[in-house]
Amino acid sequence: EIVKNGLSNVLYWGYYRMGIRDCRVNNFRKKATATQLSEAQRLFGRLEGPSVIQIKKLHLPQFSGLTFISKVRMFLDPSNYVTLDLKLMKLREEDQQTIFHDVTLRSNATTIPVTRTKEEFYERWCDLCRRITRENFDGTDVRAVDIERAIFYLVDTNQSELATEILTGA
């Protein structure tokens, strides 16, 4: 039940500003099997590296794309892992090159697919957030996820240019 509640929490907060939040959470809670949750608990206890492909292989309802799978990884270890949200791909529209210019997605993509290449990119994104934390906030309580959330906030509030400056200065 703890794993089910934890994953429900990830969905709840991941969709907190959207009208589909309750539907997504309820769908997960109805469709997640005891076997899936037991396998998830075993996997979560021994994760190494980004592990998004391993998490995807659990076939958990509502956790098929990289955004929500990365939210699970972040939830389990926010000091080292962050979310790779589709909204961050807006940074590819900026003239200045950032890590996000290295990602290939369909122009009308509604999700980031989980592939080996995307997992490698996700690890690079986590590495960058960890490095920014280490180089600028060593000895503080700032975690990699705090850097990612700050960049996300800037993109979400139409301050992509500032987000780009931060990323290119890192």
PDB file of C-alpha atoms in Angstrom:
ATOM      1  CA  GLU A   1       0.000   0.000   0.000  1.00  0.00           C
ATOM      2  CA  ILE A   2       2.938   2.353   0.651  1.00  0.00           C
ATOM      3  CA  VAL A   3       4.184   1.984  -2.936  1.00  0.00           C
ATOM      4  CA  LYS A   4       0.679   2.529  -4.307  1.00  0.00           C
ATOM      5  CA  ASN A   5       0.255   5.657  -2.189  1.00  0.00           C
ATOM      6  CA  GLY A   6       3.699   6.964  -3.143  1.00  0.00           C
ATOM      7  CA  LEU A   7       3.060   6.520  -6.864  1.00  0.00           C
ATOM      8  CA  SER A   8      -0.412   8.041  -6.481  1.00  0.00           C
ATOM      9  CA  ASN A   9       1.279  11.019  -4.831  1.00  0.00           C
ATOM     10  CA  VAL A  10       3.628  11.399  -7.819  1.00  0.00           C
ATOM     11  CA  LEU A  11       0.624  11.483 -10.159  1.00  0.00           C
ATOM     12  CA  TYR A  12      -1.380  13.809  -7.918  1.00  0.00           C
ATOM     13  CA  TRP A  13       1.346  16.443  -7.755  1.00  0.00           C
ATOM     14  CA  GLY A  14       2.388  15.899 -11.360  1.00  0.00           C
ATOM     15  CA  TYR A  15      -1.120  16.770 -12.496  1.00  0.00           C
ATOM     16  CA  TYR A  16      -2.007  19.172  -9.672  1.00  0.00           C
ATOM     17  CA  ARG A  17      -2.850  22.081 -11.996  1.00  0.00           C
ATOM     18  CA  MET A  18      -4.798  20.006 -14.475  1.00  0.00           C
ATOM     19  CA  GLY A  19      -8.408  18.921 -14.477  1.00  0.00           C
ATOM     20  CA  ILE A  20      -7.403  15.346 -15.264  1.00  0.00           C
ATOM     21  CA  ARG A  21      -5.515  14.927 -11.981  1.00  0.00           C
ATOM     22  CA  ASP A  22      -8.145  12.927 -10.091  1.00  0.00           C
ATOM     23  CA  CYS A  23      -8.931  10.799 -13.141  1.00  0.00           C
ATOM     24  CA  ARG A  24      -5.242   9.889 -13.601  1.00  0.00           C
ATOM     25  CA  VAL A  25      -4.769   9.053  -9.928  1.00  0.00           C
ATOM     26  CA  ASN A  26      -7.969   6.993  -9.748  1.00  0.00           C
ATOM     27  CA  ASN A  27      -7.111   5.182 -12.974  1.00  0.00           C
ATOM     28  CA  PHE A  28      -3.726   4.231 -11.556  1.00  0.00           C
ATOM     29  CA  ARG A  29      -5.186   3.094  -8.242  1.00  0.00           C
ATOM     30  CA  LYS A  30      -7.781   0.897  -9.993  1.00  0.00           C
ATOM     31  CA  LYS A  31      -5.462  -0.644 -12.586  1.00  0.00           C
ATOM     32  CA  ALA A  32      -2.175  -1.152 -10.721  1.00  0.00           C
ATOM     33  CA  THR A  33      -1.879  -4.816  -9.798  1.00  0.00           C
ATOM     34  CA  ALA A  34      -0.398  -6.263  -6.637  1.00  0.00           C
ATOM     35  CA  THR A  35       2.271  -7.925  -8.793  1.00  0.00           C
ATOM     36  CA  GLN A  36       3.237  -4.629 -10.425  1.00  0.00           C
ATOM     37  CA  LEU A  37       3.439  -2.877  -7.074  1.00  0.00           C
ATOM     38  CA  SER A  38       5.480  -5.700  -5.544  1.00  0.00           C
ATOM     39  CA  GLU A  39       7.889  -5.642  -8.508  1.00  0.00           C
ATOM     40  CA  ALA A  40       8.095  -1.844  -8.202  1.00  0.00           C
ATOM     41  CA  GLN A  41       8.961  -2.101  -4.518  1.00  0.00           C
ATOM     42  CA  ARG A  42      11.747  -4.598  -5.258  1.00  0.00           C
ATOM     43  CA  LEU A  43      13.105  -2.471  -8.112  1.00  0.00           C
ATOM     44  CA  PHE A  44      12.950   0.817  -6.204  1.00  0.00           C
ATOM     45  CA  GLY A  45      15.087  -0.671  -3.438  1.00  0.00           C
ATOM     46  CA  ARG A  46      17.966  -1.456  -5.797  1.00  0.00           C
ATOM     47  CA  LEU A  47      17.954   1.286  -8.442  1.00  0.00           C
ATOM     48  CA  GLU A  48      21.270   2.455  -9.835  1.00  0.00           C
ATOM     49  CA  GLY A  49      21.645   5.275 -12.314  1.00  0.00           C
ATOM     50  CA  PRO A  50      18.652   6.764 -14.100  1.00  0.00           C
ATOM     51  CA  SER A  51      16.868   3.377 -14.455  1.00  0.00           C
ATOM     52  CA  VAL A  52      14.003   4.872 -16.478  1.00  0.00           C
ATOM     53  CA  ILE A  53      13.915   1.904 -18.860  1.00  0.00           C
ATOM     54  CA  GLN A  54      13.719  -0.477 -15.886  1.00  0.00           C
ATOM     55  CA  ILE A  55      10.856   1.544 -14.386  1.00  0.00           C
ATOM     56  CA  LYS A  56       9.075   1.615 -17.768  1.00  0.00           C
ATOM     57  CA  LYS A  57       9.273  -2.199 -17.934  1.00  0.00           C
ATOM     58  CA  LEU A  58       7.042  -2.375 -14.843  1.00  0.00           C
ATOM     59  CA  HIS A  59       4.168  -1.238 -17.115  1.00  0.00           C
ATOM     60  CA  LEU A  60       2.605   0.777 -14.313  1.00  0.00           C
ATOM     61  CA  PRO A  61      -0.635   2.470 -15.390  1.00  0.00           C
ATOM     62  CA  GLN A  62      -0.139   6.216 -16.074  1.00  0.00           C
ATOM     63  CA  PHE A  63       3.658   5.866 -16.074  1.00  0.00           C
ATOM     64  CA  SER A  64       4.509   5.291 -19.725  1.00  0.00           C
ATOM     65  CA  GLY A  65       6.350   8.452 -20.783  1.00  0.00           C
ATOM     66  CA  LEU A  66       9.660   9.795 -19.589  1.00  0.00           C
ATOM     67  CA  THR A  67       8.146  12.783 -17.793  1.00  0.00           C
ATOM     68  CA  PHE A  68       6.272  10.742 -15.191  1.00  0.00           C
ATOM     69  CA  ILE A  69       8.862   7.992 -15.007  1.00  0.00           C
ATOM     70  CA  SER A  70      11.471  10.660 -14.268  1.00  0.00           C
ATOM     71  CA  LYS A  71       9.135  12.036 -11.593  1.00  0.00           C
ATOM     72  CA  VAL A  72       9.264   8.617  -9.917  1.00  0.00           C
ATOM     73  CA  ARG A  73      13.063   8.606 -10.088  1.00  0.00           C
ATOM     74  CA  MET A  74      13.174  12.133  -8.684  1.00  0.00           C
ATOM     75  CA  PHE A  75      10.732  11.218  -5.896  1.00  0.00           C
ATOM     76  CA  LEU A  76      13.031   8.359  -4.845  1.00  0.00           C
ATOM     77  CA  ASP A  77      16.252  10.425  -4.864  1.00  0.00           C
ATOM     78  CA  PRO A  78      15.725  14.209  -5.255  1.00  0.00           C
ATOM     79  CA  SER A  79      19.345  14.995  -4.462  1.00  0.00           C
ATOM     80  CA  ASN A  80      20.526  13.205  -7.582  1.00  0.00           C
ATOM     81  CA  TYR A  81      17.584  12.844  -9.966  1.00  0.00           C
ATOM     82  CA  VAL A  82      15.247  15.389 -11.488  1.00  0.00           C
ATOM     83  CA  THR A  83      12.191  15.533 -13.710  1.00  0.00           C
ATOM     84  CA  LEU A  84      12.489  15.772 -17.468  1.00  0.00           C
ATOM     85  CA  ASP A  85       9.261  17.548 -18.317  1.00  0.00           C
ATOM     86  CA  LEU A  86       8.093  18.109 -21.881  1.00  0.00           C
ATOM     87  CA  LYS A  87       7.690  21.805 -21.063  1.00  0.00           C
ATOM     88  CA  LEU A  88      11.474  22.095 -20.723  1.00  0.00           C
ATOM     89  CA  MET A  89      11.705  21.348 -24.445  1.00  0.00           C
ATOM     90  CA  LYS A  90      10.609  24.957 -25.032  1.00  0.00           C
ATOM     91  CA  LEU A  91      14.238  25.815 -24.329  1.00  0.00           C
ATOM     92  CA  ARG A  92      15.069  24.365 -27.756  1.00  0.00           C
ATOM     93  CA  GLU A  93      13.336  27.415 -29.245  1.00  0.00           C
ATOM     94  CA  GLU A  94      15.910  29.771 -27.744  1.00  0.00           C
ATOM     95  CA  ASP A  95      18.769  30.903 -29.988  1.00  0.00           C
ATOM     96  CA  GLN A  96      21.430  30.104 -27.432  1.00  0.00           C
ATOM     97  CA  GLN A  97      22.350  26.407 -27.423  1.00  0.00           C
ATOM     98  CA  THR A  98      21.540  24.440 -24.283  1.00  0.00           C
ATOM     99  CA  ILE A  99      21.503  20.771 -23.432  1.00  0.00           C
ATOM    100  CA  PHE A 100      17.919  20.673 -24.730  1.00  0.00           C
ATOM    101  CA  HIS A 101      19.026  21.322 -28.300  1.00  0.00           C
ATOM    102  CA  ASP A 102      20.401  17.760 -28.237  1.00  0.00           C
ATOM    103  CA  VAL A 103      16.931  16.194 -27.888  1.00  0.00           C
ATOM    104  CA  THR A 104      15.006  15.026 -30.927  1.00  0.00           C
ATOM    105  CA  LEU A 105      11.215  14.958 -30.613  1.00  0.00           C
ATOM    106  CA  ARG A 106       8.322  15.053 -33.038  1.00  0.00           C
ATOM    107  CA  SER A 107       7.067  18.611 -33.443  1.00  0.00           C
ATOM    108  CA  ASN A 108       3.639  17.668 -32.065  1.00  0.00           C
ATOM    109  CA  ALA A 109       4.934  15.402 -29.290  1.00  0.00           C
ATOM    110  CA  THR A 110       2.707  15.144 -26.239  1.00  0.00           C
ATOM    111  CA  THR A 111       5.126  12.925 -24.353  1.00  0.00           C
ATOM    112  CA  ILE A 112       8.806  12.085 -24.275  1.00  0.00           C
ATOM    113  CA  PRO A 113       9.214   8.432 -25.242  1.00  0.00           C
ATOM    114  CA  VAL A 114      11.396   6.176 -23.129  1.00  0.00           C
ATOM    115  CA  THR A 115      14.333   5.006 -25.237  1.00  0.00           C
ATOM    116  CA  ARG A 116      17.986   4.273 -24.528  1.00  0.00           C
ATOM    117  CA  THR A 117      18.921   7.610 -26.156  1.00  0.00           C
ATOM    118  CA  LYS A 118      16.385   9.518 -24.054  1.00  0.00           C
ATOM    119  CA  GLU A 119      17.593   7.742 -20.910  1.00  0.00           C
ATOM    120  CA  GLU A 120      21.149   8.830 -21.720  1.00  0.00           C
ATOM    121  CA  PHE A 121      19.934  12.386 -22.258  1.00  0.00           C
ATOM    122  CA  TYR A 122      18.027  12.243 -18.955  1.00  0.00           C
ATOM    123  CA  GLU A 123      21.235  11.213 -17.172  1.00  0.00           C
ATOM    124  CA  ARG A 124      23.039  14.193 -18.741  1.00  0.00           C
ATOM    125  CA  TRP A 125      20.224  16.515 -17.553  1.00  0.00           C
ATOM    126  CA  CYS A 126      20.507  15.095 -14.025  1.00  0.00           C
ATOM    127  CA  ASP A 127      24.302  15.475 -14.183  1.00  0.00           C
ATOM    128  CA  LEU A 128      23.956  19.131 -15.173  1.00  0.00           C
ATOM    129  CA  CYS A 129      21.549  19.846 -12.304  1.00  0.00           C
ATOM    130  CA  ARG A 130      23.873  18.048  -9.863  1.00  0.00           C
ATOM    131  CA  ARG A 131      26.858  20.013 -11.157  1.00  0.00           C
ATOM    132  CA  ILE A 132      25.047  23.359 -10.818  1.00  0.00           C
ATOM    133  CA  THR A 133      24.131  22.378  -7.265  1.00  0.00           C
ATOM    134  CA  ARG A 134      27.672  21.311  -6.380  1.00  0.00           C
ATOM    135  CA  GLU A 135      29.382  24.334  -7.971  1.00  0.00           C
ATOM    136  CA  ASN A 136      26.989  27.001  -6.707  1.00  0.00           C
ATOM    137  CA  PHE A 137      25.300  25.663  -3.584  1.00  0.00           C
ATOM    138  CA  ASP A 138      27.787  23.287  -1.971  1.00  0.00           C
ATOM    139  CA  GLY A 139      27.221  23.035   1.767  1.00  0.00           C
ATOM    140  CA  THR A 140      23.574  24.089   1.510  1.00  0.00           C
ATOM    141  CA  ASP A 141      20.322  22.155   1.387  1.00  0.00           C
ATOM    142  CA  VAL A 142      19.873  22.815  -2.354  1.00  0.00           C
ATOM    143  CA  ARG A 143      19.402  19.582  -4.301  1.00  0.00           C
ATOM    144  CA  ALA A 144      19.497  18.739  -8.009  1.00  0.00           C
ATOM    145  CA  VAL A 145      15.696  18.761  -8.073  1.00  0.00           C
ATOM    146  CA  ASP A 146      15.671  22.343  -6.771  1.00  0.00           C
ATOM    147  CA  ILE A 147      17.730  23.427  -9.780  1.00  0.00           C
ATOM    148  CA  GLU A 148      15.389  21.599 -12.161  1.00  0.00           C
ATOM    149  CA  ARG A 149      12.323  23.104 -10.479  1.00  0.00           C
ATOM    150  CA  ALA A 150      13.830  26.595 -10.806  1.00  0.00           C
ATOM    151  CA  ILE A 151      14.507  26.075 -14.521  1.00  0.00           C
ATOM    152  CA  PHE A 152      10.995  24.665 -14.977  1.00  0.00           C
ATOM    153  CA  TYR A 153       9.506  27.660 -13.157  1.00  0.00           C
ATOM    154  CA  LEU A 154      11.357  30.068 -15.433  1.00  0.00           C
ATOM    155  CA  VAL A 155      10.117  28.261 -18.542  1.00  0.00           C
ATOM    156  CA  ASP A 156       6.588  28.023 -17.141  1.00  0.00           C
ATOM    157  CA  THR A 157       6.518  31.781 -16.458  1.00  0.00           C
ATOM    158  CA  ASN A 158       7.827  32.737 -19.910  1.00  0.00           C
ATOM    159  CA  GLN A 159      11.354  33.448 -18.700  1.00  0.00           C
ATOM    160  CA  SER A 160      13.055  30.927 -20.980  1.00  0.00           C
ATOM    161  CA  GLU A 161      15.776  33.391 -21.880  1.00  0.00           C
ATOM    162  CA  LEU A 162      16.850  33.606 -18.226  1.00  0.00           C
ATOM    163  CA  ALA A 163      16.686  29.814 -17.904  1.00  0.00           C
ATOM    164  CA  THR A 164      18.923  29.546 -20.959  1.00  0.00           C
ATOM    165  CA  GLU A 165      21.411  32.004 -19.456  1.00  0.00           C
ATOM    166  CA  ILE A 166      21.594  29.935 -16.281  1.00  0.00           C
ATOM    167  CA  LEU A 167      22.109  26.702 -18.204  1.00  0.00           C
ATOM    168  CA  THR A 168      24.726  28.098 -20.556  1.00  0.00           C
ATOM    169  CA  GLY A 169      26.588  29.700 -17.665  1.00  0.00           C
ATOM    170  CA  ALA A 170      26.826  26.359 -15.896  1.00  0.00           C
TER     171      ALA A 170
END
